Amino acid sequence: MAETGAKTEAASEAMPLFYSRPEALNPVRHGSLGLTARSNFGFARSAHAIPVVASEMPAAMRSYPIVFIGPAKAPVIITGVRQDENLFVGADGKWTGPHYIPAYVRRYPFILAEDPKAPGRLTLCVDRASDRVVDQLLAPFRDETMLPFFAGTEATEATKQALAFCNQFQIDFNATRAMVERIDAHGLFAPRQSKVTLEGGEVLNLTDFQVIDEPAFNKLSDEAFLDLRKSGALGLLYCHLASTNSWTSLVHQASLRKVRLPAG
């Protein structure tokens, strides 16, 4: 299963978030395997920051602050105020409604990765470490519905849908990266930290992220502003600025999580 395109976030030396054993799907190696139909986001329980692309920011900004991290200034949503704690995934593996579930999470356990035998060619992979990837022979004993990856040598509709989703995510990922590069070219990023006060008075300092420098943005020349508009980056920029209101939502979610925890 393959698509042609640019490198993905899986092309770096380190494994992308959530993935540990991605394998290129093929009917010989994975003909008896499939994906359980149940939805479980337990794999994201310890992710306090999750990648996000520009096209989903209008939905994501209502629930999460959007910031930028690392040398590439990759946009992420903040889902927790402590390391290794996602406030939006419960003990049952469900994502807390009505909050938006990012595409990066919904894509798992699939991902596009560059085929080492054909540079520039992207192949659909699945993370074999996912507990949703099971053998068809074992599914009945687990009392679970399974969606096979292949019917003989042909990809099933479920696999084709996964490929289409991953391909669209890759398009959005590349477009977002180009927008961030245009914003960065105008010197609009600034390091920032945020002080979060939880109910009960506990104060947490969140660091190591960047934001759009709003005063610098407001001082842009007409030519620079037009450049950002033509690049499509203005929507991303405005969503990021609007998402600062969601720090309050994050603190509220943290207080709810604290209430749910058993005493002692």
Short mmCIF file of C-alpha atoms in Angstrom, two decimals:
data_model
loop_
_atom_site.label_atom_id
_atom_site.label_comp_id
_atom_site.label_asym_id
_atom_site.label_seq_id
_atom_site.Cartn_x
_atom_site.Cartn_y
_atom_site.Cartn_z
CA MET A 1 0.00 0.00 0.00
CA ALA A 2 1.75 3.18 -1.08
CA GLU A 3 1.38 6.80 -2.07
CA THR A 4 3.95 9.10 -3.63
CA GLY A 5 4.82 12.29 -1.79
CA ALA A 6 7.16 14.13 0.52
CA LYS A 7 8.71 12.76 3.68
CA THR A 8 6.49 12.39 6.73
CA GLU A 9 7.09 13.10 10.38
CA ALA A 10 8.05 9.41 10.54
CA ALA A 11 11.18 10.14 8.53
CA SER A 12 13.14 11.38 11.54
CA GLU A 13 15.47 9.12 13.52
CA ALA A 14 13.21 9.13 16.58
CA MET A 15 9.89 7.33 16.40
CA PRO A 16 6.86 9.61 16.10
CA LEU A 17 4.67 9.97 19.19
CA PHE A 18 2.71 6.75 19.99
CA TYR A 19 4.56 4.54 17.47
CA SER A 20 7.13 1.86 18.38
CA ARG A 21 6.89 -0.97 15.78
CA PRO A 22 5.56 0.43 12.49
CA GLU A 23 5.58 -2.10 9.63
CA ALA A 24 4.72 -1.55 5.98
CA LEU A 25 1.43 -3.30 5.29
CA ASN A 26 1.51 -6.14 2.76
CA PRO A 27 -0.74 -9.18 2.24
CA VAL A 28 2.06 -11.72 2.70
CA ARG A 29 3.12 -10.52 6.12
CA HIS A 30 -0.20 -9.17 7.37
CA GLY A 31 -2.79 -11.18 5.47
CA SER A 32 -4.27 -12.74 8.62
CA LEU A 33 -4.27 -9.52 10.64
CA GLY A 34 -6.84 -6.81 11.14
CA LEU A 35 -7.96 -3.99 13.38
CA THR A 36 -10.45 -4.35 16.21
CA ALA A 37 -13.46 -2.12 15.63
CA ARG A 38 -13.52 -0.81 19.21
CA SER A 39 -12.35 2.73 19.84
CA ASN A 40 -9.77 3.06 22.61
CA PHE A 41 -7.45 6.02 23.10
CA GLY A 42 -5.52 4.56 26.02
CA PHE A 43 -2.32 4.84 23.95
CA ALA A 44 -2.61 8.65 24.26
CA ARG A 45 -3.12 8.69 28.03
CA SER A 46 0.39 10.04 28.75
CA ALA A 47 0.57 12.58 25.90
CA HIS A 48 0.41 16.09 27.36
CA ALA A 49 1.08 17.65 23.92
CA ILE A 50 -0.17 16.29 20.58
CA PRO A 51 0.64 17.43 17.00
CA VAL A 52 -2.08 19.33 15.18
CA VAL A 53 -2.43 20.55 11.58
CA ALA A 54 -3.83 23.86 10.38
CA SER A 55 -7.06 22.47 8.91
CA GLU A 56 -8.27 21.21 12.30
CA MET A 57 -7.23 24.20 14.37
CA PRO A 58 -10.66 25.93 14.19
CA ALA A 59 -12.14 22.91 15.99
CA ALA A 60 -9.16 22.24 18.29
CA MET A 61 -8.78 25.82 19.54
CA ARG A 62 -12.09 25.62 21.41
CA SER A 63 -10.74 22.99 23.82
CA TYR A 64 -6.95 23.28 23.83
CA PRO A 65 -4.22 25.93 23.79
CA ILE A 66 -2.20 25.69 20.56
CA VAL A 67 1.54 26.36 20.88
CA PHE A 68 4.71 25.60 18.91
CA ILE A 69 7.57 23.36 20.02
CA GLY A 70 11.07 22.32 18.96
CA PRO A 71 13.43 23.71 16.32
CA ALA A 72 10.77 23.17 13.62
CA LYS A 73 8.20 25.09 15.72
CA ALA A 74 5.73 22.27 15.20
CA PRO A 75 2.18 23.18 16.29
CA VAL A 76 0.74 21.08 19.10
CA ILE A 77 -2.31 21.17 21.33
CA ILE A 78 -1.68 21.12 25.07
CA THR A 79 -3.70 18.32 26.67
CA GLY A 80 -2.13 18.27 30.13
CA VAL A 81 -0.50 20.51 32.70
CA ARG A 82 1.88 17.83 33.97
CA GLN A 83 4.43 15.68 32.16
CA ASP A 84 2.98 12.38 30.89
CA GLU A 85 -0.63 13.25 31.74
CA ASN A 86 -3.40 13.68 29.18
CA LEU A 87 -6.38 15.20 30.98
CA PHE A 88 -8.77 14.22 28.19
CA VAL A 89 -8.31 10.42 28.19
CA GLY A 90 -10.06 8.53 30.97
CA ALA A 91 -9.12 5.27 32.64
CA ASP A 92 -11.55 3.52 30.27
CA GLY A 93 -9.61 4.78 27.22
CA LYS A 94 -12.37 7.14 26.12
CA TRP A 95 -11.71 10.70 25.01
CA THR A 96 -13.65 13.17 27.13
CA GLY A 97 -16.57 14.66 25.21
CA PRO A 98 -17.42 17.01 23.69
CA HIS A 99 -13.76 17.88 23.18
CA TYR A 100 -12.24 17.56 19.72
CA ILE A 101 -10.13 14.45 19.05
CA PRO A 102 -7.09 15.44 16.94
CA ALA A 103 -6.49 13.75 13.60
CA TYR A 104 -3.05 12.61 14.77
CA VAL A 105 -4.78 10.51 17.43
CA ARG A 106 -7.54 9.23 15.15
CA ARG A 107 -4.94 8.14 12.60
CA TYR A 108 -3.22 5.71 14.97
CA PRO A 109 -2.14 2.89 14.55
CA PHE A 110 -1.64 3.77 10.86
CA ILE A 111 0.99 6.12 9.47
CA LEU A 112 2.70 6.90 6.17
CA ALA A 113 6.45 6.40 6.13
CA GLU A 114 9.07 6.60 3.44
CA ASP A 115 9.91 3.31 1.78
CA PRO A 116 13.68 2.77 2.31
CA LYS A 117 13.80 0.82 -0.97
CA ALA A 118 12.15 3.64 -2.94
CA PRO A 119 13.10 7.16 -1.76
CA GLY A 120 10.24 9.62 -2.14
CA ARG A 121 7.63 6.88 -2.04
CA LEU A 122 5.39 6.76 1.02
CA THR A 123 4.01 3.46 2.26
CA LEU A 124 1.08 2.78 4.58
CA CYS A 125 2.36 1.29 7.82
CA VAL A 126 0.67 -0.05 10.93
CA ASP A 127 2.10 -0.12 14.44
CA ARG A 128 2.28 -3.78 15.40
CA ALA A 129 2.64 -2.73 19.04
CA SER A 130 -0.98 -1.53 19.04
CA ASP A 131 -3.32 -3.79 21.00
CA ARG A 132 -5.95 -3.14 18.32
CA VAL A 133 -3.94 -5.09 15.75
CA VAL A 134 -4.97 -8.73 16.11
CA ASP A 135 -4.98 -12.02 14.23
CA GLN A 136 -8.33 -12.93 12.67
CA LEU A 137 -8.18 -16.36 14.33
CA LEU A 138 -7.98 -14.80 17.79
CA ALA A 139 -10.71 -12.18 17.35
CA PRO A 140 -13.64 -14.56 18.11
CA PHE A 141 -12.02 -15.59 21.39
CA ARG A 142 -11.68 -11.94 22.37
CA ASP A 143 -15.36 -11.37 21.57
CA GLU A 144 -14.45 -8.48 19.31
CA THR A 145 -15.38 -7.39 15.80
CA MET A 146 -12.33 -7.19 13.56
CA LEU A 147 -11.75 -5.34 10.30
CA PRO A 148 -9.27 -7.35 8.18
CA PHE A 149 -6.44 -5.52 6.42
CA PHE A 150 -6.65 -7.72 3.33
CA ALA A 151 -9.07 -9.98 1.49
CA GLY A 152 -6.67 -12.37 -0.18
CA THR A 153 -4.09 -10.12 -1.81
CA GLU A 154 -6.43 -7.12 -2.11
CA ALA A 155 -6.67 -4.33 0.41
CA THR A 156 -10.04 -4.17 2.16
CA GLU A 157 -12.20 -1.06 2.27
CA ALA A 158 -11.02 -0.42 5.84
CA THR A 159 -7.40 -0.39 4.69
CA LYS A 160 -8.23 1.87 1.74
CA GLN A 161 -9.95 4.30 4.10
CA ALA A 162 -6.92 4.27 6.40
CA LEU A 163 -4.67 5.05 3.43
CA ALA A 164 -6.92 7.91 2.33
CA PHE A 165 -6.99 9.36 5.86
CA CYS A 166 -3.21 9.13 6.23
CA ASN A 167 -2.67 10.63 2.78
CA GLN A 168 -4.90 13.60 3.60
CA PHE A 169 -3.14 14.04 6.94
CA GLN A 170 0.19 14.08 5.11
CA ILE A 171 -1.06 16.77 2.72
CA ASP A 172 -2.27 18.85 5.68
CA PHE A 173 1.00 18.20 7.56
CA ASN A 174 3.09 19.50 4.66
CA ALA A 175 0.82 22.52 4.16
CA THR A 176 1.03 23.36 7.87
CA ARG A 177 4.81 23.09 7.86
CA ALA A 178 4.97 25.52 4.91
CA MET A 179 2.73 28.00 6.78
CA VAL A 180 4.89 27.80 9.90
CA GLU A 181 7.99 28.46 7.79
CA ARG A 182 6.37 31.61 6.34
CA ILE A 183 5.44 32.85 9.81
CA ASP A 184 8.95 32.13 11.04
CA ALA A 185 10.44 33.99 8.06
CA HIS A 186 8.75 37.15 9.37
CA GLY A 187 10.22 36.66 12.85
CA LEU A 188 6.89 36.25 14.59
CA PHE A 189 7.74 33.43 17.02
CA ALA A 190 8.69 34.18 20.61
CA PRO A 191 9.56 31.86 23.52
CA ARG A 192 6.99 31.89 26.25
CA GLN A 193 6.05 30.18 29.48
CA SER A 194 2.68 29.95 31.14
CA LYS A 195 1.85 29.94 34.82
CA VAL A 196 -1.19 27.79 35.57
CA THR A 197 -2.95 28.00 38.92
CA LEU A 198 -5.09 24.99 39.72
CA GLU A 199 -8.05 24.93 42.05
CA GLY A 200 -6.60 24.53 45.51
CA GLY A 201 -3.82 27.00 44.78
CA GLU A 202 -1.23 24.69 43.18
CA VAL A 203 0.87 26.67 40.69
CA LEU A 204 2.50 25.00 37.68
CA ASN A 205 4.97 26.62 35.28
CA LEU A 206 4.78 25.36 31.69
CA THR A 207 7.90 26.11 29.64
CA ASP A 208 9.80 25.21 26.45
CA PHE A 209 7.24 26.35 23.91
CA GLN A 210 6.81 29.27 21.53
CA VAL A 211 3.89 31.47 20.58
CA ILE A 212 3.11 34.12 18.00
CA ASP A 213 4.38 37.51 19.16
CA GLU A 214 1.12 39.45 18.79
CA PRO A 215 2.66 42.95 19.07
CA ALA A 216 5.18 42.02 16.35
CA PHE A 217 2.35 40.66 14.20
CA ASN A 218 0.41 43.91 14.57
CA LYS A 219 3.48 45.86 13.42
CA LEU A 220 3.92 43.90 10.18
CA SER A 221 4.13 45.88 6.99
CA ASP A 222 1.29 45.61 4.49
CA GLU A 223 3.60 43.64 2.21
CA ALA A 224 4.47 41.13 4.94
CA PHE A 225 0.80 40.76 5.93
CA LEU A 226 -0.14 40.11 2.31
CA ASP A 227 2.59 37.48 2.07
CA LEU A 228 1.11 35.64 5.05
CA ARG A 229 -2.38 35.89 3.59
CA LYS A 230 -1.28 34.47 0.26
CA SER A 231 0.50 31.59 2.00
CA GLY A 232 -2.68 30.66 3.88
CA ALA A 233 -0.95 31.17 7.22
CA LEU A 234 -3.35 33.78 8.59
CA GLY A 235 -5.96 31.19 9.58
CA LEU A 236 -3.37 29.21 11.53
CA LEU A 237 -2.11 32.37 13.16
CA TYR A 238 -5.55 33.59 14.25
CA CYS A 239 -6.54 30.16 15.56
CA HIS A 240 -3.39 30.05 17.67
CA LEU A 241 -4.09 33.49 19.12
CA ALA A 242 -7.73 32.60 19.86
CA SER A 243 -6.68 29.34 21.53
CA THR A 244 -5.04 31.25 24.40
CA ASN A 245 -8.54 31.41 25.88
CA SER A 246 -8.44 27.62 26.22
CA TRP A 247 -5.87 27.69 29.02
CA THR A 248 -8.93 28.22 31.24
CA SER A 249 -10.53 25.08 29.78
CA LEU A 250 -7.36 23.14 30.51
CA VAL A 251 -7.30 24.28 34.13
CA HIS A 252 -10.98 23.32 34.44
CA GLN A 253 -10.25 19.87 33.04
CA ALA A 254 -7.40 19.48 35.55
CA SER A 255 -9.75 20.34 38.41
CA LEU A 256 -12.29 17.77 37.17
CA ARG A 257 -9.58 15.10 37.00
CA LYS A 258 -8.53 15.93 40.57
CA VAL A 259 -12.11 15.56 41.77
CA ARG A 260 -12.40 12.12 40.13
CA LEU A 261 -9.24 10.79 41.79
CA PRO A 262 -9.87 8.66 44.90
CA ALA A 263 -8.73 10.13 48.22
CA GLY A 264 -5.37 8.97 49.55
#
